[in-house]
Amino acid sequence: MKDAIVIGGGFYGAMTALYLMRVRGFAKVTLIEREQGLLKRASYHNQARVHNGYHYPRSFVTAFRSRVNLPRFLQDYPDVVVKDFTKLYAIARNNSKVTAKQFERFCQGIEASLQAAPEEFSRLFDDRLIEAVYLTEEYAFNSAILAAEVGRELEAAGVELLFESRVTAIHGTADGLSVEVEGKGGAQQERHGRYLFNCTYSGLNQYGGDFPGTATRLRHEITEMALVQMPPELRNLGVTVMDGPFFSMMPFPARGLHTLSHVRYTPHLNWEDVNGKDPYGLLDDYDRASRVDWMVRDVSRYMADVARVEYHDSLFEVKTILMKNEGDDGRPILFEQHPQLPGCYSMLGGKIDNIFDALERLDAEPFH
C-alpha cells in the first residue's frame, strides 16, 4: 500500500497531498499542520499576488515559469482570483536596476502584455522620480477562499488532517519513515509512512532524529506587510515600482484592504538557517513594532496620495529564500530527495504558482 505523511498545511503541503491521492494513486495520506487550519502562515501572510512574470526582470527563468504557471492556477482556482483592479508597474529614474527600455524588452521576451499607462494613471506619480508607468495584466488571490476550497478538496480526496500538531523528529525505519508528533496539550504520538514530504517552508530543518537537513542553504527574514485602506484615488489600483529599494501596493482580498511593502523596510531581521533556531519561535518572540510610517513617508515621494492611507495593522511572517538567490530575482523551488532517508523529500517555493514546478518534479519520481 502506498502511503505518505505530508508535513505542512500551507498551499504546497495541501497540493502535494492532493497530488499523491488524485494523480499517483496513494491509498493513504496524512497531512500534519501545527496551526489550527490550512494556509494560516506564509500562504496567507503575503502580497496575495498571482505572478505573471513582471516582477522578475533580472531572472528570465523565474519570469517565464510564472507566465507558464499563471494559466494553470487560473484554470484550477478561478473563484479565488481577483481581477477587478488595475495593475501598474513603474520604473524609477534613479537607483533602478532596470531602465524603462530594458523592462519593455524583457516583457516582450516573456510575451507579457505591456502598455504605456494613460494620463489618468501616470499623473498619480511624480515624473521627476518615475521614468515610465505601464499597464500590466497581473492579479491577486483571496487566500481565505483558497483555504476553504483546498480544505474541501482534501476532504473529498480522503486525506487525513492533523491540526495543532507538530512533527519534532523524523526517523528512518526498515519499511519507510516514522515521525514523532506533538499534539495539542503536549500529547505525543508516532506516525509511519512509506514516503514523507516536508513542506514546512521556514521550518524545513527544525527536526531531530535522522533528518539530515537540506543540502541547499537557506536564509530567513522576519517581514512586515502593512495592511492599509487606500484613499479613493488609489483604491482600485495595484502598484509596483521597480527595480531596487522601492515598493509594492497590492489588493489583499481576504481583508478588503491593500498590502504595502517596501524593499528597504519590510525585512526586519534576517539570519542563516540552522537547526535548533526555530524561525517561528523567533517570530513569536519578536516585538513587531511597525515600520509603516517609514514606508508611507518614502512611498509618498513617488505617489503623493499615499500620504493619506489609513493604516489598519500588519502581517508579520517569516520569509525564507535560497541563499544562492540572495543577489538576484530568481525564485526557483527547492526540491530535494534525501539519500540518507529513502522516500523523504523536502520542498519549498517562494510563490504560489511555483507549486506546478514542484508537482512536475514529483511526476518524475518512481513511487512504488
Short mmCIF file of C-alpha atoms in Angstrom, two decimals:
data_model
loop_
_atom_site.label_atom_id
_atom_site.label_comp_id
_atom_site.label_asym_id
_atom_site.label_seq_id
_atom_site.Cartn_x
_atom_site.Cartn_y
_atom_site.Cartn_z
CA MET A 1 0.00 0.00 0.00
CA LYS A 2 1.40 3.38 -1.00
CA ASP A 3 1.04 5.80 1.91
CA ALA A 4 2.64 9.10 2.85
CA ILE A 5 2.97 11.76 5.50
CA VAL A 6 2.94 15.40 4.42
CA ILE A 7 4.25 17.92 6.95
CA GLY A 8 2.86 21.41 6.50
CA GLY A 9 -0.66 22.58 5.71
CA GLY A 10 0.21 25.55 3.54
CA PHE A 11 -0.61 25.60 -0.16
CA TYR A 12 2.42 23.45 -1.05
CA GLY A 13 1.67 20.77 1.52
CA ALA A 14 -2.02 20.67 0.67
CA MET A 15 -1.39 20.45 -3.07
CA THR A 16 1.22 17.74 -2.56
CA ALA A 17 -1.27 15.68 -0.54
CA LEU A 18 -3.93 16.11 -3.22
CA TYR A 19 -1.47 15.19 -5.95
CA LEU A 20 -0.46 11.97 -4.19
CA MET A 21 -4.05 10.85 -3.77
CA ARG A 22 -5.51 12.02 -7.08
CA VAL A 23 -2.65 11.58 -9.52
CA ARG A 24 -0.34 8.94 -8.05
CA GLY A 25 -2.97 6.70 -6.50
CA PHE A 26 -1.77 6.68 -2.90
CA ALA A 27 -4.09 4.75 -0.61
CA LYS A 28 -3.49 6.94 2.45
CA VAL A 29 -2.03 10.40 3.01
CA THR A 30 -1.81 12.12 6.38
CA LEU A 31 -1.22 15.89 6.46
CA ILE A 32 0.19 17.29 9.71
CA GLU A 33 -0.09 21.03 10.43
CA ARG A 34 0.94 22.95 13.55
CA GLU A 35 -1.73 25.66 13.13
CA GLN A 36 -5.49 25.31 13.63
CA GLY A 37 -6.27 25.16 9.92
CA LEU A 38 -4.94 25.28 6.38
CA LEU A 39 -2.99 28.13 4.76
CA LYS A 40 -2.55 30.04 8.02
CA ARG A 41 1.11 31.07 7.67
CA ALA A 42 3.12 32.13 4.60
CA SER A 43 0.29 31.11 2.24
CA TYR A 44 -1.82 33.84 3.90
CA HIS A 45 0.72 36.39 5.13
CA ASN A 46 1.95 37.66 1.76
CA GLN A 47 1.14 40.13 -1.01
CA ALA A 48 -1.60 37.83 -2.39
CA ARG A 49 -0.06 38.34 -5.83
CA VAL A 50 -0.63 35.87 -8.66
CA HIS A 51 2.57 36.46 -10.58
CA ASN A 52 2.66 36.93 -14.33
CA GLY A 53 6.39 37.43 -14.74
CA TYR A 54 6.71 41.22 -14.47
CA HIS A 55 8.32 41.10 -11.05
CA TYR A 56 11.48 39.30 -12.21
CA PRO A 57 13.25 41.30 -14.95
CA ARG A 58 16.63 40.02 -13.75
CA SER A 59 15.64 36.34 -13.78
CA PHE A 60 14.22 35.24 -17.11
CA VAL A 61 13.66 31.66 -15.95
CA THR A 62 11.60 32.72 -12.92
CA ALA A 63 9.59 35.17 -15.02
CA PHE A 64 8.99 32.63 -17.78
CA ARG A 65 7.83 29.97 -15.30
CA SER A 66 5.33 32.48 -13.87
CA ARG A 67 3.98 33.05 -17.37
CA VAL A 68 3.62 29.28 -17.84
CA ASN A 69 2.05 28.63 -14.45
CA LEU A 70 -0.42 31.53 -14.28
CA PRO A 71 -2.94 29.99 -16.73
CA ARG A 72 -2.83 26.72 -14.77
CA PHE A 73 -3.62 28.48 -11.50
CA LEU A 74 -6.44 30.48 -13.13
CA GLN A 75 -7.90 27.27 -14.52
CA ASP A 76 -7.68 25.29 -11.28
CA TYR A 77 -8.81 28.05 -8.88
CA PRO A 78 -10.83 30.64 -10.84
CA ASP A 79 -13.02 31.55 -7.87
CA VAL A 80 -10.08 32.73 -5.73
CA VAL A 81 -8.55 35.04 -8.36
CA VAL A 82 -9.38 38.76 -8.13
CA LYS A 83 -9.08 40.76 -11.36
CA ASP A 84 -11.20 43.84 -10.65
CA PHE A 85 -8.33 46.27 -10.22
CA THR A 86 -5.78 47.97 -12.48
CA LYS A 87 -2.20 46.82 -12.03
CA LEU A 88 0.55 49.35 -12.73
CA TYR A 89 4.29 48.77 -12.90
CA ALA A 90 6.55 51.84 -12.82
CA ILE A 91 10.28 52.25 -13.36
CA ALA A 92 12.19 54.60 -11.07
CA ARG A 93 14.56 57.12 -12.63
CA ASN A 94 17.26 56.63 -10.00
CA ASN A 95 18.67 53.52 -8.34
CA SER A 96 16.67 51.12 -10.50
CA LYS A 97 18.48 48.04 -11.75
CA VAL A 98 16.47 48.14 -14.99
CA THR A 99 15.57 51.05 -17.25
CA ALA A 100 12.20 51.51 -18.92
CA LYS A 101 13.61 50.30 -22.25
CA GLN A 102 15.10 47.21 -20.61
CA PHE A 103 11.79 46.47 -18.90
CA GLU A 104 9.95 46.79 -22.21
CA ARG A 105 12.37 44.39 -23.93
CA PHE A 106 12.07 41.97 -21.02
CA CYS A 107 8.26 41.93 -21.19
CA GLN A 108 8.44 41.44 -24.94
CA GLY A 109 10.78 38.49 -24.38
CA ILE A 110 8.41 36.72 -22.00
CA GLU A 111 5.38 37.76 -24.11
CA ALA A 112 3.73 39.64 -21.23
CA SER A 113 1.20 42.35 -22.04
CA LEU A 114 2.58 45.85 -21.52
CA GLN A 115 1.10 49.24 -22.42
CA ALA A 116 2.02 52.79 -21.56
CA ALA A 117 -0.33 53.91 -18.81
CA PRO A 118 -2.83 56.62 -19.78
CA GLU A 119 -2.60 60.08 -18.23
CA GLU A 120 -5.19 59.35 -15.53
CA PHE A 121 -2.75 56.84 -14.03
CA SER A 122 0.66 58.30 -14.90
CA ARG A 123 -0.24 61.63 -13.26
CA LEU A 124 -0.50 59.82 -9.91
CA PHE A 125 3.30 59.54 -9.92
CA ASP A 126 5.99 62.21 -9.57
CA ASP A 127 7.63 62.19 -13.00
CA ARG A 128 10.82 63.63 -11.52
CA LEU A 129 11.31 60.25 -9.80
CA ILE A 130 9.48 57.89 -12.18
CA GLU A 131 10.71 57.27 -15.71
CA ALA A 132 7.70 55.36 -17.06
CA VAL A 133 4.38 53.83 -15.92
CA TYR A 134 2.82 50.77 -17.54
CA LEU A 135 -0.50 48.96 -17.58
CA THR A 136 0.01 45.23 -16.98
CA GLU A 137 -2.04 42.06 -16.51
CA GLU A 138 -1.49 40.78 -13.00
CA TYR A 139 -3.97 39.55 -10.42
CA ALA A 140 -4.48 38.92 -6.72
CA PHE A 141 -5.89 35.91 -4.89
CA ASN A 142 -8.18 35.60 -1.91
CA SER A 143 -6.28 33.35 0.48
CA ALA A 144 -9.32 32.76 2.71
CA ILE A 145 -11.38 31.43 -0.20
CA LEU A 146 -8.39 29.40 -1.40
CA ALA A 147 -8.02 27.78 2.03
CA ALA A 148 -11.70 26.83 2.05
CA GLU A 149 -11.54 25.36 -1.46
CA VAL A 150 -8.40 23.38 -0.71
CA GLY A 151 -9.97 22.09 2.50
CA ARG A 152 -12.98 20.78 0.61
CA GLU A 153 -10.71 19.11 -1.93
CA LEU A 154 -8.64 17.40 0.75
CA GLU A 155 -11.76 16.14 2.49
CA ALA A 156 -13.19 14.80 -0.79
CA ALA A 157 -9.90 13.05 -1.58
CA GLY A 158 -9.85 11.36 1.82
CA VAL A 159 -6.69 13.00 3.17
CA GLU A 160 -6.35 12.65 6.94
CA LEU A 161 -5.77 16.06 8.57
CA LEU A 162 -3.98 16.51 11.90
CA PHE A 163 -4.12 20.14 13.06
CA GLU A 164 -2.42 21.74 16.05
CA SER A 165 0.22 19.03 15.70
CA ARG A 166 3.94 19.50 15.24
CA VAL A 167 6.48 16.99 13.96
CA THR A 168 9.53 17.08 16.22
CA ALA A 169 11.65 14.23 14.78
CA ILE A 170 11.94 12.11 11.65
CA HIS A 171 13.36 8.59 11.68
CA GLY A 172 14.22 6.01 9.07
CA THR A 173 12.68 2.56 9.59
CA ALA A 174 13.04 -0.83 7.95
CA ASP A 175 9.98 -0.23 5.77
CA GLY A 176 9.87 3.54 5.41
CA LEU A 177 9.81 6.51 7.77
CA SER A 178 8.31 7.49 11.09
CA VAL A 179 7.68 10.85 12.71
CA GLU A 180 7.28 11.90 16.31
CA VAL A 181 4.30 14.22 16.64
CA GLU A 182 3.48 16.58 19.49
CA GLY A 183 -0.20 17.40 19.56
CA LYS A 184 -2.44 19.77 21.46
CA GLY A 185 -1.64 19.86 25.15
CA GLY A 186 1.67 18.10 24.60
CA ALA A 187 0.17 14.74 23.63
CA GLN A 188 2.72 12.53 21.88
CA GLN A 189 2.19 10.05 19.08
CA GLU A 190 4.16 8.36 16.33
CA ARG A 191 3.10 8.08 12.69
CA HIS A 192 4.54 5.83 9.98
CA GLY A 193 4.60 6.12 6.20
CA ARG A 194 6.44 4.79 3.19
CA TYR A 195 7.06 8.34 1.97
CA LEU A 196 7.40 11.71 3.69
CA PHE A 197 7.08 15.19 2.19
CA ASN A 198 8.49 18.06 4.22
CA CYS A 199 6.63 21.19 3.08
CA THR A 200 7.05 23.39 6.14
CA TYR A 201 8.64 26.40 4.38
CA SER A 202 10.60 28.17 7.13
CA GLY A 203 10.56 25.07 9.34
CA LEU A 204 12.19 22.71 6.84
CA ASN A 205 15.22 21.90 9.01
CA GLN A 206 13.79 22.02 12.53
CA TYR A 207 13.70 18.30 13.26
CA GLY A 208 15.50 15.85 15.48
CA GLY A 209 16.09 12.18 14.71
CA ASP A 210 17.68 11.05 11.46
CA PHE A 211 16.71 14.01 9.29
CA PRO A 212 19.93 15.34 7.69
CA GLY A 213 18.74 18.83 6.79
CA THR A 214 18.60 20.31 3.32
CA ALA A 215 21.76 20.47 1.24
CA THR A 216 20.56 23.84 -0.03
CA ARG A 217 21.42 26.67 2.36
CA LEU A 218 18.53 28.86 3.46
CA ARG A 219 18.13 32.35 4.88
CA HIS A 220 15.16 33.62 6.87
CA GLU A 221 13.70 37.10 7.28
CA ILE A 222 11.04 38.41 9.62
CA THR A 223 8.94 40.56 7.31
CA GLU A 224 6.12 43.07 7.69
CA MET A 225 3.24 43.55 5.28
CA ALA A 226 1.34 46.66 6.33
CA LEU A 227 -2.42 46.47 5.74
CA VAL A 228 -3.87 49.82 4.71
CA GLN A 229 -7.04 51.37 3.37
CA MET A 230 -6.19 53.30 0.24
CA PRO A 231 -7.55 56.79 -0.46
CA PRO A 232 -10.27 56.82 -3.16
CA GLU A 233 -7.85 57.73 -5.97
CA LEU A 234 -5.82 54.56 -5.38
CA ARG A 235 -8.42 52.11 -4.12
CA ASN A 236 -8.82 50.15 -7.36
CA LEU A 237 -5.10 50.02 -8.17
CA GLY A 238 -2.16 47.77 -7.56
CA VAL A 239 1.25 49.42 -7.93
CA THR A 240 4.81 48.13 -8.09
CA VAL A 241 7.79 50.44 -8.54
CA MET A 242 10.84 48.66 -9.97
CA ASP A 243 13.58 47.58 -9.58
CA GLY A 244 15.56 48.15 -6.42
CA PRO A 245 14.82 49.71 -3.00
CA PHE A 246 11.22 50.50 -3.88
CA PHE A 247 7.73 49.29 -3.05
CA SER A 248 4.52 47.45 -3.91
CA MET A 249 0.87 48.04 -3.06
CA MET A 250 -1.44 45.12 -3.80
CA PRO A 251 -5.09 44.41 -3.05
CA PHE A 252 -5.43 41.93 -0.18
CA PRO A 253 -8.85 40.42 -0.91
CA ALA A 254 -9.09 38.33 2.26
CA ARG A 255 -9.35 41.56 4.29
CA GLY A 256 -10.66 44.04 1.73
CA LEU A 257 -7.51 46.14 2.19
CA HIS A 258 -4.15 46.65 0.45
CA THR A 259 -0.74 45.39 1.46
CA LEU A 260 2.02 47.97 1.48
CA SER A 261 5.52 46.55 1.33
CA HIS A 262 8.89 48.19 0.86
CA VAL A 263 12.15 46.54 -0.15
CA ARG A 264 14.03 48.54 2.50
CA TYR A 265 11.55 48.44 5.40
CA THR A 266 9.57 45.19 5.03
CA PRO A 267 12.50 42.98 6.15
CA HIS A 268 13.02 43.45 9.90
CA LEU A 269 15.51 40.76 10.84
CA ASN A 270 17.43 38.10 8.89
CA TRP A 271 19.61 35.11 9.74
CA GLU A 272 21.02 31.97 8.20
CA ASP A 273 19.03 28.80 8.81
CA VAL A 274 20.37 26.46 11.50
CA ASN A 275 18.78 23.51 13.24
CA GLY A 276 17.57 24.41 16.71
CA LYS A 277 16.92 28.08 15.89
CA ASP A 278 13.20 27.81 15.21
CA PRO A 279 12.14 30.64 12.88
CA TYR A 280 8.56 30.53 14.12
CA GLY A 281 9.73 30.70 17.72
CA LEU A 282 11.79 33.79 16.89
CA LEU A 283 8.76 35.33 15.22
CA ASP A 284 6.59 34.62 18.27
CA ASP A 285 9.10 36.46 20.48
CA TYR A 286 9.62 39.42 18.10
CA ASP A 287 8.25 42.76 19.30
CA ARG A 288 6.58 43.53 15.93
CA ALA A 289 6.98 47.31 16.04
CA SER A 290 5.59 48.51 12.72
CA ARG A 291 7.65 50.46 10.21
CA VAL A 292 4.59 51.60 8.29
CA ASP A 293 5.38 55.28 8.94
CA TRP A 294 8.75 54.85 7.24
CA MET A 295 7.12 53.05 4.33
CA VAL A 296 4.44 55.70 3.84
CA ARG A 297 6.95 58.55 4.11
CA ASP A 298 9.15 57.12 1.35
CA VAL A 299 6.36 55.91 -0.93
CA SER A 300 4.68 59.34 -0.74
CA ARG A 301 7.67 60.85 -2.51
CA TYR A 302 6.69 58.84 -5.58
CA MET A 303 2.89 58.97 -5.17
CA ALA A 304 1.69 61.90 -3.05
CA ASP A 305 -1.77 60.39 -2.48
CA VAL A 306 -0.23 57.55 -0.45
CA ALA A 307 0.27 60.02 2.41
CA ARG A 308 -3.47 59.67 3.04
CA VAL A 309 -3.60 55.89 3.51
CA GLU A 310 -5.30 54.62 6.66
CA TYR A 311 -3.18 52.06 8.49
CA HIS A 312 -5.04 49.08 9.99
CA ASP A 313 -2.45 46.53 11.14
CA SER A 314 0.46 44.44 9.85
CA LEU A 315 1.05 40.86 8.84
CA PHE A 316 4.34 39.65 10.30
CA GLU A 317 5.75 36.41 8.94
CA VAL A 318 8.98 34.56 8.28
CA LYS A 319 10.10 34.64 4.65
CA THR A 320 12.60 32.00 3.54
CA ILE A 321 14.82 32.21 0.46
CA LEU A 322 17.58 30.12 -1.04
CA MET A 323 20.91 31.76 -0.19
CA LYS A 324 22.19 31.20 -3.72
CA ASN A 325 19.48 33.60 -4.96
CA GLU A 326 20.06 36.40 -2.47
CA GLY A 327 21.67 38.61 -5.10
CA ASP A 328 19.14 38.24 -7.91
CA ASP A 329 15.44 37.97 -8.63
CA GLY A 330 15.49 34.19 -9.02
CA ARG A 331 12.88 32.24 -7.07
CA PRO A 332 13.42 28.59 -8.03
CA ILE A 333 11.79 25.88 -5.99
CA LEU A 334 13.78 23.78 -3.57
CA PHE A 335 13.21 20.10 -4.28
CA GLU A 336 15.42 17.57 -2.54
CA GLN A 337 15.20 13.84 -2.01
CA HIS A 338 17.37 12.97 0.98
CA PRO A 339 19.61 9.95 0.15
CA GLN A 340 20.11 9.16 3.84
CA LEU A 341 16.33 8.70 4.18
CA PRO A 342 14.89 7.00 1.09
CA GLY A 343 11.39 8.25 0.42
CA CYS A 344 11.91 11.54 2.28
CA TYR A 345 11.56 14.80 0.29
CA SER A 346 11.86 18.49 1.16
CA MET A 347 10.08 21.11 -0.95
CA LEU A 348 9.94 24.90 -0.80
CA GLY A 349 8.67 27.58 -3.13
CA GLY A 350 8.54 31.33 -2.76
CA LYS A 351 5.49 31.97 -4.96
CA ILE A 352 2.09 30.35 -5.00
CA ASP A 353 2.24 29.49 -8.71
CA ASN A 354 5.56 27.69 -8.24
CA ILE A 355 3.57 24.71 -6.98
CA PHE A 356 3.23 23.47 -10.54
CA ASP A 357 7.01 23.34 -10.89
CA ALA A 358 7.14 21.22 -7.73
CA LEU A 359 4.41 18.88 -8.97
CA GLU A 360 6.28 18.44 -12.25
CA ARG A 361 9.31 17.34 -10.26
CA LEU A 362 7.12 14.83 -8.42
CA ASP A 363 5.91 13.49 -11.79
CA ALA A 364 9.42 12.13 -12.37
CA GLU A 365 9.60 10.26 -9.05
CA PRO A 366 9.01 6.46 -9.20
CA PHE A 367 6.71 5.88 -6.25
CA HIS A 368 6.19 2.14 -5.71
#
